[in-house]
Short mmCIF file of C-alpha atoms and ligand atoms in Angstrom, two decimals:
data_model
loop_
_atom_site.label_atom_id
_atom_site.label_comp_id
_atom_site.label_asym_id
_atom_site.label_seq_id
_atom_site.Cartn_x
_atom_site.Cartn_y
_atom_site.Cartn_z
CA UNK A 1 -21.76 31.48 54.36
CA UNK A 2 -20.75 28.40 56.15
CA UNK A 3 -22.65 26.89 59.10
CA UNK A 4 -21.81 24.46 61.72
CA UNK A 5 -24.95 22.67 62.42
CA UNK A 6 -24.84 20.71 65.70
CA UNK A 7 -27.69 18.35 65.78
CA UNK A 8 -27.87 14.70 66.74
CA UNK A 9 -31.14 13.55 65.01
CA UNK A 10 -29.95 12.60 61.60
CA UNK A 11 -33.00 13.24 59.75
CA UNK A 12 -33.56 16.66 61.27
CA UNK A 13 -30.00 17.52 60.44
CA UNK A 14 -30.05 16.22 56.93
CA UNK A 15 -33.42 17.94 56.24
CA UNK A 16 -31.97 21.24 57.65
CA UNK A 17 -28.77 20.94 55.80
CA UNK A 18 -30.56 20.40 52.51
CA UNK A 19 -32.91 23.36 53.17
CA UNK A 20 -29.97 25.61 54.05
CA UNK A 21 -28.18 24.51 50.81
CA UNK A 22 -31.26 25.42 48.73
CA UNK A 23 -30.72 28.92 50.12
CA UNK A 24 -27.06 29.11 49.15
CA UNK A 25 -25.78 28.35 52.70
CA UNK A 26 -23.29 25.68 53.32
CA UNK A 27 -23.76 23.55 56.44
CA UNK A 28 -21.46 20.94 58.15
CA UNK A 29 -23.22 18.58 60.52
CA UNK A 30 -21.77 17.65 63.99
CA UNK A 31 -23.93 15.12 65.79
CA UNK A 32 -22.43 15.65 69.20
CA UNK A 33 -20.31 17.87 71.35
CA UNK A 34 -17.04 16.20 70.65
CA UNK A 35 -17.36 16.47 66.74
CA UNK A 36 -18.66 20.12 67.15
CA UNK A 37 -15.52 20.94 69.24
CA UNK A 38 -13.39 19.30 66.59
CA UNK A 39 -15.08 21.07 63.81
CA UNK A 40 -14.89 24.52 65.57
CA UNK A 41 -11.07 24.11 65.64
CA UNK A 42 -11.11 24.58 61.93
CA UNK A 43 -12.22 28.08 62.44
CA UNK A 44 -14.04 28.02 59.00
CA UNK A 45 -17.71 28.68 60.15
CA UNK A 46 -19.70 32.02 60.12
CA UNK A 47 -22.60 30.65 62.19
CA UNK A 48 -23.36 28.01 64.84
CA UNK A 49 -26.70 26.35 64.88
CA UNK A 50 -26.79 24.64 68.13
CA UNK A 51 -29.21 21.85 69.55
CA UNK A 52 -29.05 21.69 73.14
CA UNK A 53 -29.93 18.07 74.07
CA UNK A 54 -27.08 16.22 72.66
CA UNK A 55 -25.96 12.69 73.59
CA UNK A 56 -22.87 13.96 75.31
CA UNK A 57 -24.14 16.85 77.14
CA UNK A 58 -25.85 20.26 76.75
CA UNK A 59 -25.14 22.08 73.59
CA UNK A 60 -24.92 25.47 75.30
CA UNK A 61 -21.61 24.28 76.99
CA UNK A 62 -20.12 24.77 73.69
CA UNK A 63 -20.78 28.63 73.44
CA UNK A 64 -17.87 29.71 75.64
CA UNK A 65 -15.43 27.65 73.76
CA UNK A 66 -16.82 28.79 70.35
CA UNK A 67 -16.48 32.45 71.37
CA UNK A 68 -12.96 31.89 72.56
CA UNK A 69 -12.05 30.74 69.17
CA UNK A 70 -13.96 33.32 67.45
CA UNK A 71 -15.33 36.28 69.42
CA UNK A 72 -18.17 37.28 67.16
CA UNK A 73 -19.32 33.88 66.01
CA UNK A 74 -23.26 34.13 66.02
CA UNK A 75 -24.97 31.39 67.80
CA UNK A 76 -28.59 30.35 67.28
CA UNK A 77 -29.91 27.65 69.61
CA UNK A 78 -32.40 25.11 68.26
CA UNK A 79 -34.24 23.18 70.87
CA UNK A 80 -37.25 21.32 72.07
CA UNK A 81 -37.13 23.12 75.45
CA UNK A 82 -39.56 25.87 75.03
CA UNK A 83 -39.88 27.23 78.69
CA UNK A 84 -39.33 30.85 79.48
CA UNK A 85 -36.59 29.81 81.93
CA UNK A 86 -34.86 27.62 79.16
CA UNK A 87 -35.06 30.52 76.74
CA UNK A 88 -33.57 33.08 79.00
CA UNK A 89 -31.18 30.71 80.32
CA UNK A 90 -29.97 29.98 76.57
CA UNK A 91 -29.68 33.77 75.93
CA UNK A 92 -27.77 34.23 79.13
CA UNK A 93 -25.19 31.55 78.13
CA UNK A 94 -24.50 33.78 75.04
CA UNK A 95 -26.75 32.65 72.23
CA UNK A 96 -27.74 35.37 69.89
CA UNK A 97 -31.13 33.88 69.33
CA UNK A 98 -33.23 30.95 70.25
CA UNK A 99 -35.66 28.81 68.09
CA UNK A 100 -37.93 26.35 69.63
CA UNK A 101 -38.70 23.02 67.68
CA UNK A 102 -40.65 22.43 65.65
CA UNK A 103 -39.95 25.48 63.78
CA UNK A 104 -40.48 26.54 60.01
CA UNK A 105 -37.23 26.64 57.81
CA UNK A 106 -38.38 30.16 56.70
CA UNK A 107 -38.19 31.40 60.20
CA UNK A 108 -34.69 30.00 60.66
CA UNK A 109 -33.69 31.81 57.47
CA UNK A 110 -35.13 34.97 58.62
CA UNK A 111 -33.29 34.83 62.01
CA UNK A 112 -30.07 34.08 60.16
CA UNK A 113 -30.58 37.15 57.82
CA UNK A 114 -31.37 39.27 60.93
CA UNK A 115 -28.14 38.24 62.49
CA UNK A 116 -26.20 39.03 59.26
CA UNK A 117 -27.63 42.47 59.26
CA UNK A 118 -26.12 43.13 62.67
CA UNK A 119 -23.13 45.37 62.49
CA UNK A 120 -19.81 43.54 62.84
CA UNK A 121 -16.57 43.89 60.94
CA UNK A 122 -17.05 40.41 59.62
CA UNK A 123 -20.53 40.90 58.59
CA UNK A 124 -20.60 43.56 55.99
CA UNK A 125 -23.93 44.01 54.22
CA UNK A 126 -22.37 44.01 50.73
CA UNK A 127 -19.12 44.62 49.02
CA UNK A 128 -18.73 46.63 45.75
CA UNK A 129 -15.84 46.18 43.17
CA UNK A 130 -16.02 48.16 40.19
CA UNK A 131 -19.67 47.73 38.92
CA UNK A 132 -19.95 44.30 40.81
CA UNK A 133 -21.77 44.29 44.04
CA UNK A 134 -22.17 41.26 46.29
CA UNK A 135 -25.11 41.29 48.68
CA UNK A 136 -23.86 38.93 51.65
CA UNK A 137 -27.29 38.67 53.27
CA UNK A 138 -29.05 37.68 50.02
CA UNK A 139 -26.03 35.72 48.76
CA UNK A 140 -26.49 37.37 45.43
CA UNK A 141 -24.29 39.28 42.92
CA UNK A 142 -25.20 42.27 40.97
CA UNK A 143 -23.51 43.77 37.93
CA UNK A 144 -24.74 47.42 37.41
CA UNK A 145 -27.62 46.44 39.75
CA UNK A 146 -28.73 43.65 37.58
CA UNK A 147 -28.80 40.33 39.29
CA UNK A 148 -26.14 37.78 38.15
CA UNK A 149 -27.53 34.26 38.30
CA UNK A 150 -24.71 31.79 39.20
CA UNK A 151 -24.57 28.16 40.02
CA UNK A 152 -24.04 27.61 43.84
CA UNK A 153 -20.44 26.81 43.89
CA UNK A 154 -19.47 29.80 41.56
CA UNK A 155 -21.68 31.95 43.68
CA UNK A 156 -19.73 30.72 46.85
CA UNK A 157 -16.49 31.37 45.15
CA UNK A 158 -17.44 34.86 44.17
CA UNK A 159 -18.86 35.54 47.71
CA UNK A 160 -15.40 34.41 49.31
CA UNK A 161 -13.44 36.55 46.76
CA UNK A 162 -15.74 39.78 47.34
CA UNK A 163 -15.35 39.46 51.22
CA UNK A 164 -11.67 39.73 50.67
CA UNK A 165 -11.47 41.85 47.50
CA UNK A 166 -8.14 43.47 46.95
CA UNK A 167 -6.36 40.89 48.93
CA UNK A 168 -5.05 37.51 47.68
CA UNK A 169 -7.29 34.80 48.93
CA UNK A 170 -5.43 31.47 49.55
CA UNK A 171 -6.55 28.33 47.58
CA UNK A 172 -7.35 26.60 51.02
CA UNK A 173 -9.57 29.34 52.24
CA UNK A 174 -11.53 29.36 48.89
CA UNK A 175 -11.73 25.41 49.11
CA UNK A 176 -13.18 25.73 52.69
CA UNK A 177 -15.67 28.35 51.42
CA UNK A 178 -17.09 26.26 48.68
CA UNK A 179 -16.83 22.66 50.00
CA UNK A 180 -18.11 21.27 53.21
CA UNK A 181 -16.71 18.36 55.18
CA UNK A 182 -18.76 15.84 53.26
CA UNK A 183 -17.77 16.88 49.92
CA UNK A 184 -14.92 14.97 48.10
CA UNK A 185 -12.64 17.71 46.99
CA UNK A 186 -10.91 17.27 43.60
CA UNK A 187 -7.81 19.60 43.40
CA UNK A 188 -8.70 20.91 40.06
CA UNK A 189 -12.38 21.49 40.68
CA UNK A 190 -11.63 24.80 42.14
CA UNK A 191 -9.89 26.12 39.14
CA UNK A 192 -12.84 24.93 37.01
CA UNK A 193 -15.22 26.88 39.11
CA UNK A 194 -13.06 30.04 39.02
CA UNK A 195 -12.77 29.90 35.07
CA UNK A 196 -16.56 29.40 34.68
CA UNK A 197 -16.99 32.34 36.97
CA UNK A 198 -14.55 34.38 34.93
CA UNK A 199 -16.61 33.70 31.90
CA UNK A 200 -19.90 34.54 33.55
CA UNK A 201 -18.36 37.78 34.81
CA UNK A 202 -17.21 38.80 31.36
CA UNK A 203 -20.45 37.89 29.75
CA UNK A 204 -22.20 40.20 32.25
CA UNK A 205 -19.66 43.14 31.56
CA UNK A 206 -18.49 43.16 35.02
CA UNK A 207 -15.41 45.41 35.24
CA UNK A 208 -13.44 43.12 37.55
CA UNK A 209 -10.56 40.67 37.10
CA UNK A 210 -9.80 37.49 38.99
CA UNK A 211 -6.02 37.26 39.11
CA UNK A 212 -4.21 34.08 39.65
CA UNK A 213 -1.34 34.43 42.16
CA UNK A 214 0.74 31.49 41.28
CA UNK A 215 1.07 28.78 44.00
CA UNK A 216 -0.90 30.95 46.43
CA UNK A 217 -4.41 31.70 45.33
CA UNK A 218 -6.62 34.29 43.65
CA UNK A 219 -7.27 37.96 43.76
CA UNK A 220 -10.34 39.84 42.84
CA UNK A 221 -9.78 43.45 41.65
CA UNK A 222 -11.55 46.18 39.81
CA UNK A 223 -10.35 46.13 36.26
CA UNK A 224 -7.71 48.83 35.78
CA UNK A 225 -8.39 49.99 32.34
CA UNK A 226 -12.16 50.12 32.83
CA1 LIG B 1 -31.23 16.58 70.26
#
């Protein structure tokens, strides 16, 4: 899962980003409305974490634009404004949830999990391919119900492939699932993650194959011969 974090206080933004990453969530930081608008144009985010008091305006003004680009994009507002009128106003503007600063990261993670559990065609609870299952809320893979421990990037690759299993996933889509805006992307790094992931899946006896579709991308499928 990739999050757009719109927050103008650098320390707060970096601390949140680090905390989210420790929990397997990728976060891009936008410090103002203008950069957030630009980031939303990429259409690669699964959740918007939105501060209200930004240097160039009210963060809430971003919600209509975000929804126009992606109708079911979940939005959690993060703000120092804690009055009842502000909270209700934020929800009326279309936010799915509201957290008043200061908040514990654990609470934010719980709210994110709650949003992911909501039914939506884009937020399936899990996907099963052969004896492999990926739990999208826990960001964990299981082979025959045994948890598969994977390094973060491999887990993100597998998550992206499981979300679209049976379909070819373009390289660019996989890159965007694995690297945020601050990462320097090396073109062969993705292939290295995929081959390590293949080895890990084979060692765990997962009955799946990751096929290379030359010049296009990758395809995750149940192994035909069992
Ligand atoms: Ca602020």
